[in-house]
């Protein structure tokens, strides 16, 4: 018969302390004096005993797990965020679970209710919750948001300056002589979309460009056909798309209608996801530092979860830049 695995009681007996003291020495050494902690640790090493993850979570109240919640895992925008988050959490000794809410506010609420006691904290990327609900949840569980911030939100945030990027795209089109540009917007629940619409409305008089607001559209390739048709009907010679997936669909629809890009209509996307340089024509787009955003979000959450000195990090805002490719050109004469 194989030998019985050592137990916590065995460690307690070997070191001459109560089981509760042995447990504290192994999971919270600061709660017992140093001599006792050293004696218990030596007994554990001699016996080959190690604390199970479940036991450590039970005694410390920590699970070593973080939830990363995204609205659409099929959207390449979130790939970089996942990589950046995962790498930093691994460095900090955490694992993460990935949750796809499928652009559903109800699913996001359900995720928060279900996981709040199963994880140490959450990173919400492009949350679709309304301000009141998100503010309430930020007081219930350690949260860091990506691309969501407002006064009264009691948690750290990382934002990507896509409104500034949209203005860069508009300036680019204006420099090419376009005076009527359609903005094919994102979901109604997108905080980022609202900020971009405001930024474009503010910049358009300065640039002498009329911006036609279209949408809302799902941030998916399949929605591009409707967006392209609406843009053509509006008489716009330039299109700014909410994201690259929507821009891919717009390019496909314009090609099927025999509309030349960029000869008749120029198209500008946002995010510079994988494939933006592979479509034909290659897509002019706003590049966003997605992996860096995930890294910063994880860094902020680890700071908030620090068992010794928890701290709230300062908000982080990351810049964007325009990548000019073949889908944009001079306005038709």
mmCIF file of C-alpha atoms in Angstrom:
data_model
loop_
_atom_site.group_PDB
_atom_site.id
_atom_site.type_symbol
_atom_site.label_atom_id
_atom_site.label_comp_id
_atom_site.label_asym_id
_atom_site.label_seq_id
_atom_site.Cartn_x
_atom_site.Cartn_y
_atom_site.Cartn_z
ATOM 1 C CA UNK A 1 0.000 0.000 0.000
ATOM 2 C CA UNK A 2 1.309 3.510 -0.774
ATOM 3 C CA UNK A 3 2.223 5.690 2.163
ATOM 4 C CA UNK A 4 -0.446 8.108 3.392
ATOM 5 C CA UNK A 5 0.092 11.702 2.296
ATOM 6 C CA UNK A 6 1.038 13.994 5.184
ATOM 7 C CA UNK A 7 -1.751 16.159 6.580
ATOM 8 C CA UNK A 8 -1.907 19.497 8.340
ATOM 9 C CA UNK A 9 -2.481 17.622 11.619
ATOM 10 C CA UNK A 10 0.802 15.760 11.069
ATOM 11 C CA UNK A 11 2.607 19.091 10.620
ATOM 12 C CA UNK A 12 0.993 20.460 13.786
ATOM 13 C CA UNK A 13 2.008 17.422 15.822
ATOM 14 C CA UNK A 14 5.589 17.472 14.480
ATOM 15 C CA UNK A 15 6.009 21.164 15.341
ATOM 16 C CA UNK A 16 4.148 20.990 18.668
ATOM 17 C CA UNK A 17 1.418 23.526 17.865
ATOM 18 C CA UNK A 18 -2.326 23.499 17.391
ATOM 19 C CA UNK A 19 -3.714 22.721 13.925
ATOM 20 C CA UNK A 20 -5.093 26.282 13.659
ATOM 21 C CA UNK A 21 -1.640 27.701 14.438
ATOM 22 C CA UNK A 22 -0.011 25.463 11.836
ATOM 23 C CA UNK A 23 -2.587 26.639 9.271
ATOM 24 C CA UNK A 24 -1.860 30.299 10.000
ATOM 25 C CA UNK A 25 1.889 29.726 9.853
ATOM 26 C CA UNK A 26 1.604 28.181 6.383
ATOM 27 C CA UNK A 27 -0.942 30.572 4.862
ATOM 28 C CA UNK A 28 -0.517 33.807 6.839
ATOM 29 C CA UNK A 29 2.925 33.684 8.455
ATOM 30 C CA UNK A 30 2.601 37.265 9.684
ATOM 31 C CA UNK A 31 -0.131 36.140 12.112
ATOM 32 C CA UNK A 32 2.235 34.011 14.266
ATOM 33 C CA UNK A 33 5.618 34.774 15.799
ATOM 34 C CA UNK A 34 8.686 34.104 13.669
ATOM 35 C CA UNK A 35 10.032 31.212 15.769
ATOM 36 C CA UNK A 36 6.727 29.344 15.522
ATOM 37 C CA UNK A 37 6.446 30.027 11.792
ATOM 38 C CA UNK A 38 9.979 28.717 11.212
ATOM 39 C CA UNK A 39 9.253 25.574 13.244
ATOM 40 C CA UNK A 40 6.034 24.839 11.325
ATOM 41 C CA UNK A 41 7.673 25.446 7.943
ATOM 42 C CA UNK A 42 10.549 23.132 8.862
ATOM 43 C CA UNK A 43 8.088 20.411 9.892
ATOM 44 C CA UNK A 44 6.173 20.825 6.629
ATOM 45 C CA UNK A 45 9.389 20.488 4.618
ATOM 46 C CA UNK A 46 10.481 17.414 6.571
ATOM 47 C CA UNK A 47 7.122 15.722 6.008
ATOM 48 C CA UNK A 48 6.769 16.805 2.374
ATOM 49 C CA UNK A 49 3.539 18.688 3.111
ATOM 50 C CA UNK A 50 2.298 21.516 0.874
ATOM 51 C CA UNK A 51 -0.804 23.681 1.145
ATOM 52 C CA UNK A 52 -3.395 22.868 -1.523
ATOM 53 C CA UNK A 53 -4.683 25.787 -3.647
ATOM 54 C CA UNK A 54 -8.186 25.163 -2.319
ATOM 55 C CA UNK A 55 -6.953 25.219 1.256
ATOM 56 C CA UNK A 56 -5.001 28.389 0.670
ATOM 57 C CA UNK A 57 -8.067 30.068 -0.850
ATOM 58 C CA UNK A 58 -10.217 28.966 2.080
ATOM 59 C CA UNK A 59 -7.829 30.318 4.694
ATOM 60 C CA UNK A 60 -6.784 33.518 2.913
ATOM 61 C CA UNK A 61 -9.996 34.417 1.122
ATOM 62 C CA UNK A 62 -8.019 34.544 -2.158
ATOM 63 C CA UNK A 63 -8.474 32.307 -5.190
ATOM 64 C CA UNK A 64 -5.527 33.443 -7.318
ATOM 65 C CA UNK A 65 -7.979 33.910 -10.200
ATOM 66 C CA UNK A 66 -9.097 36.994 -12.129
ATOM 67 C CA UNK A 67 -11.942 37.236 -14.651
ATOM 68 C CA UNK A 68 -11.426 39.066 -17.952
ATOM 69 C CA UNK A 69 -14.849 39.987 -19.344
ATOM 70 C CA UNK A 70 -15.192 40.996 -23.015
ATOM 71 C CA UNK A 71 -18.277 41.675 -25.141
ATOM 72 C CA UNK A 72 -17.194 39.577 -28.152
ATOM 73 C CA UNK A 73 -14.294 37.119 -28.086
ATOM 74 C CA UNK A 74 -14.451 36.709 -31.891
ATOM 75 C CA UNK A 75 -13.490 40.375 -32.338
ATOM 76 C CA UNK A 76 -9.712 40.601 -32.957
ATOM 77 C CA UNK A 77 -9.696 43.880 -30.998
ATOM 78 C CA UNK A 78 -9.701 41.823 -27.803
ATOM 79 C CA UNK A 79 -6.912 39.411 -28.806
ATOM 80 C CA UNK A 80 -4.177 41.861 -27.866
ATOM 81 C CA UNK A 81 -5.947 42.773 -24.642
ATOM 82 C CA UNK A 82 -6.123 39.083 -23.695
ATOM 83 C CA UNK A 83 -2.404 38.610 -24.381
ATOM 84 C CA UNK A 84 -1.346 41.674 -22.406
ATOM 85 C CA UNK A 85 -3.606 40.852 -19.470
ATOM 86 C CA UNK A 86 -2.605 37.215 -19.315
ATOM 87 C CA UNK A 87 1.132 37.917 -19.437
ATOM 88 C CA UNK A 88 1.046 40.417 -16.562
ATOM 89 C CA UNK A 89 -1.284 38.313 -14.402
ATOM 90 C CA UNK A 90 0.980 35.284 -14.883
ATOM 91 C CA UNK A 91 3.925 37.354 -13.668
ATOM 92 C CA UNK A 92 1.862 38.251 -10.598
ATOM 93 C CA UNK A 93 0.993 34.633 -9.822
ATOM 94 C CA UNK A 94 -2.607 34.786 -11.055
ATOM 95 C CA UNK A 95 -4.543 32.889 -13.682
ATOM 96 C CA UNK A 96 -7.505 34.360 -15.514
ATOM 97 C CA UNK A 97 -10.799 33.095 -16.822
ATOM 98 C CA UNK A 98 -12.107 34.612 -20.048
ATOM 99 C CA UNK A 99 -15.820 35.406 -20.296
ATOM 100 C CA UNK A 100 -17.600 36.393 -23.529
ATOM 101 C CA UNK A 101 -20.865 38.297 -22.882
ATOM 102 C CA UNK A 102 -21.849 38.361 -26.577
ATOM 103 C CA UNK A 103 -22.634 42.111 -26.523
ATOM 104 C CA UNK A 104 -25.359 41.459 -23.920
ATOM 105 C CA UNK A 105 -25.853 43.769 -20.934
ATOM 106 C CA UNK A 106 -27.840 41.022 -19.196
ATOM 107 C CA UNK A 107 -25.034 38.491 -19.706
ATOM 108 C CA UNK A 108 -22.485 40.922 -18.282
ATOM 109 C CA UNK A 109 -24.636 41.505 -15.176
ATOM 110 C CA UNK A 110 -25.083 37.752 -14.788
ATOM 111 C CA UNK A 111 -21.322 37.214 -15.033
ATOM 112 C CA UNK A 112 -20.647 39.741 -12.290
ATOM 113 C CA UNK A 113 -23.249 38.178 -10.012
ATOM 114 C CA UNK A 114 -21.997 34.636 -10.636
ATOM 115 C CA UNK A 115 -18.244 35.221 -10.391
ATOM 116 C CA UNK A 116 -17.909 37.907 -7.731
ATOM 117 C CA UNK A 117 -17.240 35.337 -4.980
ATOM 118 C CA UNK A 118 -15.217 32.999 -7.203
ATOM 119 C CA UNK A 119 -12.503 35.406 -8.353
ATOM 120 C CA UNK A 120 -10.313 37.966 -6.625
ATOM 121 C CA UNK A 121 -11.103 40.697 -9.142
ATOM 122 C CA UNK A 122 -12.302 41.458 -12.665
ATOM 123 C CA UNK A 123 -11.123 43.330 -15.731
ATOM 124 C CA UNK A 124 -14.063 44.614 -17.787
ATOM 125 C CA UNK A 125 -13.098 45.428 -21.373
ATOM 126 C CA UNK A 126 -15.510 47.801 -23.162
ATOM 127 C CA UNK A 127 -18.242 47.207 -20.598
ATOM 128 C CA UNK A 128 -21.789 47.601 -21.945
ATOM 129 C CA UNK A 129 -23.307 48.308 -18.506
ATOM 130 C CA UNK A 130 -24.927 51.679 -17.857
ATOM 131 C CA UNK A 131 -23.052 54.128 -15.629
ATOM 132 C CA UNK A 132 -25.191 53.513 -12.527
ATOM 133 C CA UNK A 133 -24.834 49.719 -12.677
ATOM 134 C CA UNK A 134 -21.101 49.825 -13.333
ATOM 135 C CA UNK A 135 -20.525 52.305 -10.485
ATOM 136 C CA UNK A 136 -22.468 50.029 -8.119
ATOM 137 C CA UNK A 137 -20.458 46.951 -9.114
ATOM 138 C CA UNK A 138 -17.170 48.839 -8.702
ATOM 139 C CA UNK A 139 -18.028 49.122 -5.010
ATOM 140 C CA UNK A 140 -18.825 45.412 -4.696
ATOM 141 C CA UNK A 141 -15.780 43.737 -6.240
ATOM 142 C CA UNK A 142 -12.262 44.878 -7.267
ATOM 143 C CA UNK A 143 -12.648 45.982 -10.899
ATOM 144 C CA UNK A 144 -10.490 47.632 -13.544
ATOM 145 C CA UNK A 145 -12.150 48.891 -16.710
ATOM 146 C CA UNK A 146 -10.727 49.181 -20.215
ATOM 147 C CA UNK A 147 -12.304 51.865 -22.410
ATOM 148 C CA UNK A 148 -14.813 52.967 -19.804
ATOM 149 C CA UNK A 149 -14.510 55.826 -17.332
ATOM 150 C CA UNK A 150 -16.728 58.524 -15.866
ATOM 151 C CA UNK A 151 -16.975 60.635 -12.692
ATOM 152 C CA UNK A 152 -18.244 58.480 -9.845
ATOM 153 C CA UNK A 153 -16.716 55.243 -11.120
ATOM 154 C CA UNK A 154 -14.866 53.959 -8.074
ATOM 155 C CA UNK A 155 -12.224 51.845 -9.804
ATOM 156 C CA UNK A 156 -9.042 52.279 -11.888
ATOM 157 C CA UNK A 157 -9.372 52.529 -15.658
ATOM 158 C CA UNK A 158 -7.379 52.246 -18.864
ATOM 159 C CA UNK A 159 -8.685 54.197 -21.845
ATOM 160 C CA UNK A 160 -7.525 54.220 -25.452
ATOM 161 C CA UNK A 161 -7.831 57.560 -27.227
ATOM 162 C CA UNK A 162 -9.945 56.318 -30.132
ATOM 163 C CA UNK A 163 -11.877 59.637 -30.237
ATOM 164 C CA UNK A 164 -8.564 61.350 -30.981
ATOM 165 C CA UNK A 165 -7.862 58.615 -33.510
ATOM 166 C CA UNK A 166 -11.209 59.220 -35.224
ATOM 167 C CA UNK A 167 -10.303 62.903 -35.519
ATOM 168 C CA UNK A 168 -6.948 61.897 -37.038
ATOM 169 C CA UNK A 169 -8.885 59.895 -39.616
ATOM 170 C CA UNK A 170 -11.141 62.874 -40.335
ATOM 171 C CA UNK A 171 -8.151 65.193 -40.685
ATOM 172 C CA UNK A 172 -6.587 62.716 -43.104
ATOM 173 C CA UNK A 173 -9.704 62.650 -45.271
ATOM 174 C CA UNK A 174 -10.035 66.445 -45.135
ATOM 175 C CA UNK A 175 -6.428 66.789 -46.315
ATOM 176 C CA UNK A 176 -7.374 64.677 -49.329
ATOM 177 C CA UNK A 177 -10.202 67.030 -50.242
ATOM 178 C CA UNK A 178 -13.190 65.143 -48.773
ATOM 179 C CA UNK A 179 -15.902 67.516 -47.547
ATOM 180 C CA UNK A 180 -18.672 65.000 -46.746
ATOM 181 C CA UNK A 181 -17.708 62.027 -44.563
ATOM 182 C CA UNK A 182 -19.943 59.329 -43.085
ATOM 183 C CA UNK A 183 -19.253 57.937 -39.639
ATOM 184 C CA UNK A 184 -20.489 54.330 -39.444
ATOM 185 C CA UNK A 185 -20.894 54.042 -35.671
ATOM 186 C CA UNK A 186 -20.819 51.131 -33.261
ATOM 187 C CA UNK A 187 -23.306 49.694 -30.778
ATOM 188 C CA UNK A 188 -25.706 52.008 -28.969
ATOM 189 C CA UNK A 189 -24.291 50.770 -25.641
ATOM 190 C CA UNK A 190 -20.671 51.559 -26.606
ATOM 191 C CA UNK A 191 -19.130 54.288 -24.450
ATOM 192 C CA UNK A 192 -16.311 54.689 -26.959
ATOM 193 C CA UNK A 193 -18.751 55.265 -29.817
ATOM 194 C CA UNK A 194 -20.440 58.157 -28.008
ATOM 195 C CA UNK A 195 -17.081 59.811 -27.357
ATOM 196 C CA UNK A 196 -16.078 59.491 -31.006
ATOM 197 C CA UNK A 197 -19.319 61.031 -32.255
ATOM 198 C CA UNK A 198 -18.754 64.009 -29.945
ATOM 199 C CA UNK A 199 -15.123 64.392 -31.011
ATOM 200 C CA UNK A 200 -16.028 64.298 -34.709
ATOM 201 C CA UNK A 201 -18.847 66.822 -34.250
ATOM 202 C CA UNK A 202 -16.426 69.183 -32.512
ATOM 203 C CA UNK A 203 -13.677 68.801 -35.133
ATOM 204 C CA UNK A 204 -15.779 68.943 -38.301
ATOM 205 C CA UNK A 205 -16.376 72.759 -38.420
ATOM 206 C CA UNK A 206 -12.651 73.418 -37.959
ATOM 207 C CA UNK A 207 -11.864 71.105 -40.872
ATOM 208 C CA UNK A 208 -14.683 72.284 -43.116
ATOM 209 C CA UNK A 209 -16.091 68.749 -43.338
ATOM 210 C CA UNK A 210 -19.699 67.677 -42.925
ATOM 211 C CA UNK A 211 -19.913 64.493 -40.866
ATOM 212 C CA UNK A 212 -22.983 62.296 -41.444
ATOM 213 C CA UNK A 213 -23.670 60.056 -38.466
ATOM 214 C CA UNK A 214 -24.866 56.545 -39.370
ATOM 215 C CA UNK A 215 -25.808 53.554 -37.266
ATOM 216 C CA UNK A 216 -25.706 52.129 -34.698
ATOM 217 C CA UNK A 217 -24.157 49.023 -36.239
ATOM 218 C CA UNK A 218 -22.906 45.815 -34.699
ATOM 219 C CA UNK A 219 -19.075 45.887 -34.673
ATOM 220 C CA UNK A 220 -18.963 42.915 -37.027
ATOM 221 C CA UNK A 221 -18.118 42.267 -40.660
ATOM 222 C CA UNK A 222 -21.708 41.247 -41.421
ATOM 223 C CA UNK A 223 -22.978 44.741 -40.562
ATOM 224 C CA UNK A 224 -20.730 46.344 -43.162
ATOM 225 C CA UNK A 225 -23.158 45.904 -46.051
ATOM 226 C CA UNK A 226 -25.856 48.034 -44.435
ATOM 227 C CA UNK A 227 -23.285 50.635 -43.406
ATOM 228 C CA UNK A 228 -21.848 50.827 -46.939
ATOM 229 C CA UNK A 229 -25.293 51.195 -48.508
ATOM 230 C CA UNK A 230 -26.221 53.983 -46.084
ATOM 231 C CA UNK A 231 -22.943 55.786 -46.708
ATOM 232 C CA UNK A 232 -23.349 55.665 -50.478
ATOM 233 C CA UNK A 233 -26.948 56.916 -50.160
ATOM 234 C CA UNK A 234 -25.728 59.831 -48.023
ATOM 235 C CA UNK A 235 -23.445 61.059 -50.801
ATOM 236 C CA UNK A 236 -20.339 60.800 -48.634
ATOM 237 C CA UNK A 237 -16.989 60.356 -50.385
ATOM 238 C CA UNK A 238 -15.274 59.147 -47.221
ATOM 239 C CA UNK A 239 -16.297 56.620 -44.552
ATOM 240 C CA UNK A 240 -14.963 56.347 -41.009
ATOM 241 C CA UNK A 241 -15.854 52.934 -39.571
ATOM 242 C CA UNK A 242 -16.261 52.175 -35.856
ATOM 243 C CA UNK A 243 -13.820 49.280 -36.126
ATOM 244 C CA UNK A 244 -11.873 47.296 -38.676
ATOM 245 C CA UNK A 245 -14.352 44.416 -38.806
ATOM 246 C CA UNK A 246 -17.097 46.812 -39.866
ATOM 247 C CA UNK A 247 -14.685 48.389 -42.368
ATOM 248 C CA UNK A 248 -13.909 44.944 -43.852
ATOM 249 C CA UNK A 249 -17.621 44.442 -44.503
ATOM 250 C CA UNK A 250 -17.900 47.920 -45.987
ATOM 251 C CA UNK A 251 -15.052 47.197 -48.421
ATOM 252 C CA UNK A 252 -16.714 43.943 -49.487
ATOM 253 C CA UNK A 253 -20.065 45.620 -50.111
ATOM 254 C CA UNK A 254 -18.580 48.524 -52.044
ATOM 255 C CA UNK A 255 -16.668 46.076 -54.251
ATOM 256 C CA UNK A 256 -19.847 44.084 -54.960
ATOM 257 C CA UNK A 257 -21.630 47.293 -55.960
ATOM 258 C CA UNK A 258 -18.810 48.315 -58.295
ATOM 259 C CA UNK A 259 -17.816 51.293 -56.160
ATOM 260 C CA UNK A 260 -14.091 51.903 -56.511
ATOM 261 C CA UNK A 261 -12.054 52.291 -53.320
ATOM 262 C CA UNK A 262 -10.418 54.748 -53.033
ATOM 263 C CA UNK A 263 -11.305 56.228 -56.429
ATOM 264 C CA UNK A 264 -14.985 56.826 -55.595
ATOM 265 C CA UNK A 265 -15.043 56.395 -51.815
ATOM 266 C CA UNK A 266 -12.284 56.286 -49.209
ATOM 267 C CA UNK A 267 -12.586 54.021 -46.151
ATOM 268 C CA UNK A 268 -10.829 54.379 -42.777
ATOM 269 C CA UNK A 269 -11.118 51.788 -39.990
ATOM 270 C CA UNK A 270 -10.110 51.679 -36.357
ATOM 271 C CA UNK A 271 -7.912 49.321 -34.244
ATOM 272 C CA UNK A 272 -5.456 48.001 -36.883
ATOM 273 C CA UNK A 273 -6.336 44.389 -36.135
ATOM 274 C CA UNK A 274 -4.798 41.371 -37.823
ATOM 275 C CA UNK A 275 -5.825 41.361 -41.491
ATOM 276 C CA UNK A 276 -6.094 45.132 -41.929
ATOM 277 C CA UNK A 277 -3.038 45.066 -44.187
ATOM 278 C CA UNK A 278 -4.180 41.897 -45.981
ATOM 279 C CA UNK A 279 -7.598 42.970 -47.329
ATOM 280 C CA UNK A 280 -7.729 44.558 -50.767
ATOM 281 C CA UNK A 281 -7.303 47.439 -50.856
ATOM 282 C CA UNK A 282 -5.289 47.399 -47.632
ATOM 283 C CA UNK A 283 -7.087 49.343 -44.936
ATOM 284 C CA UNK A 284 -6.133 52.775 -43.684
ATOM 285 C CA UNK A 285 -6.888 52.596 -39.971
ATOM 286 C CA UNK A 286 -6.212 53.938 -36.487
ATOM 287 C CA UNK A 287 -3.707 51.748 -34.619
ATOM 288 C CA UNK A 288 -4.461 51.145 -30.939
ATOM 289 C CA UNK A 289 -1.956 49.720 -28.372
ATOM 290 C CA UNK A 290 -4.199 46.824 -27.361
ATOM 291 C CA UNK A 291 -1.634 44.551 -25.708
ATOM 292 C CA UNK A 292 -0.303 47.484 -23.710
ATOM 293 C CA UNK A 293 -3.857 48.285 -22.567
ATOM 294 C CA UNK A 294 -4.275 44.741 -21.241
ATOM 295 C CA UNK A 295 -0.911 44.899 -19.471
ATOM 296 C CA UNK A 296 -1.775 48.199 -17.755
ATOM 297 C CA UNK A 297 -5.206 46.924 -16.699
ATOM 298 C CA UNK A 298 -3.673 43.837 -15.083
ATOM 299 C CA UNK A 299 -1.041 46.008 -13.401
ATOM 300 C CA UNK A 300 -3.751 48.218 -11.889
ATOM 301 C CA UNK A 301 -5.727 45.230 -10.656
ATOM 302 C CA UNK A 302 -2.664 43.582 -9.099
ATOM 303 C CA UNK A 303 -1.956 46.837 -7.257
ATOM 304 C CA UNK A 304 -5.524 46.874 -5.898
ATOM 305 C CA UNK A 305 -5.228 43.217 -4.823
ATOM 306 C CA UNK A 306 -1.854 43.584 -3.103
ATOM 307 C CA UNK A 307 -2.346 41.770 0.246
ATOM 308 C CA UNK A 308 0.122 44.004 2.093
ATOM 309 C CA UNK A 309 -0.241 47.460 0.514
ATOM 310 C CA UNK A 310 -3.354 47.588 -1.700
ATOM 311 C CA UNK A 311 -3.469 50.812 -3.692
ATOM 312 C CA UNK A 312 -5.574 52.464 -6.360
ATOM 313 C CA UNK A 313 -3.481 53.291 -9.412
ATOM 314 C CA UNK A 314 -3.901 56.476 -11.430
ATOM 315 C CA UNK A 315 -6.033 56.252 -14.599
ATOM 316 C CA UNK A 316 -4.080 55.369 -17.733
ATOM 317 C CA UNK A 317 -4.796 56.856 -21.173
ATOM 318 C CA UNK A 318 -3.026 55.447 -24.220
ATOM 319 C CA UNK A 319 -2.615 57.284 -27.502
ATOM 320 C CA UNK A 320 -3.383 56.103 -31.046
ATOM 321 C CA UNK A 321 -1.924 56.848 -34.453
ATOM 322 C CA UNK A 322 -3.147 56.696 -38.036
ATOM 323 C CA UNK A 323 -1.723 54.065 -40.383
ATOM 324 C CA UNK A 324 -2.229 55.156 -43.998
ATOM 325 C CA UNK A 325 -2.686 52.371 -46.535
ATOM 326 C CA UNK A 326 -4.455 51.961 -49.879
ATOM 327 C CA UNK A 327 -8.136 52.379 -48.939
ATOM 328 C CA UNK A 328 -7.926 56.175 -48.699
ATOM 329 C CA UNK A 329 -7.165 58.633 -51.475
ATOM 330 C CA UNK A 330 -8.099 61.999 -52.968
ATOM 331 C CA UNK A 331 -11.768 62.935 -53.129
ATOM 332 C CA UNK A 332 -13.321 62.352 -56.554
ATOM 333 C CA UNK A 333 -13.673 65.472 -58.709
#
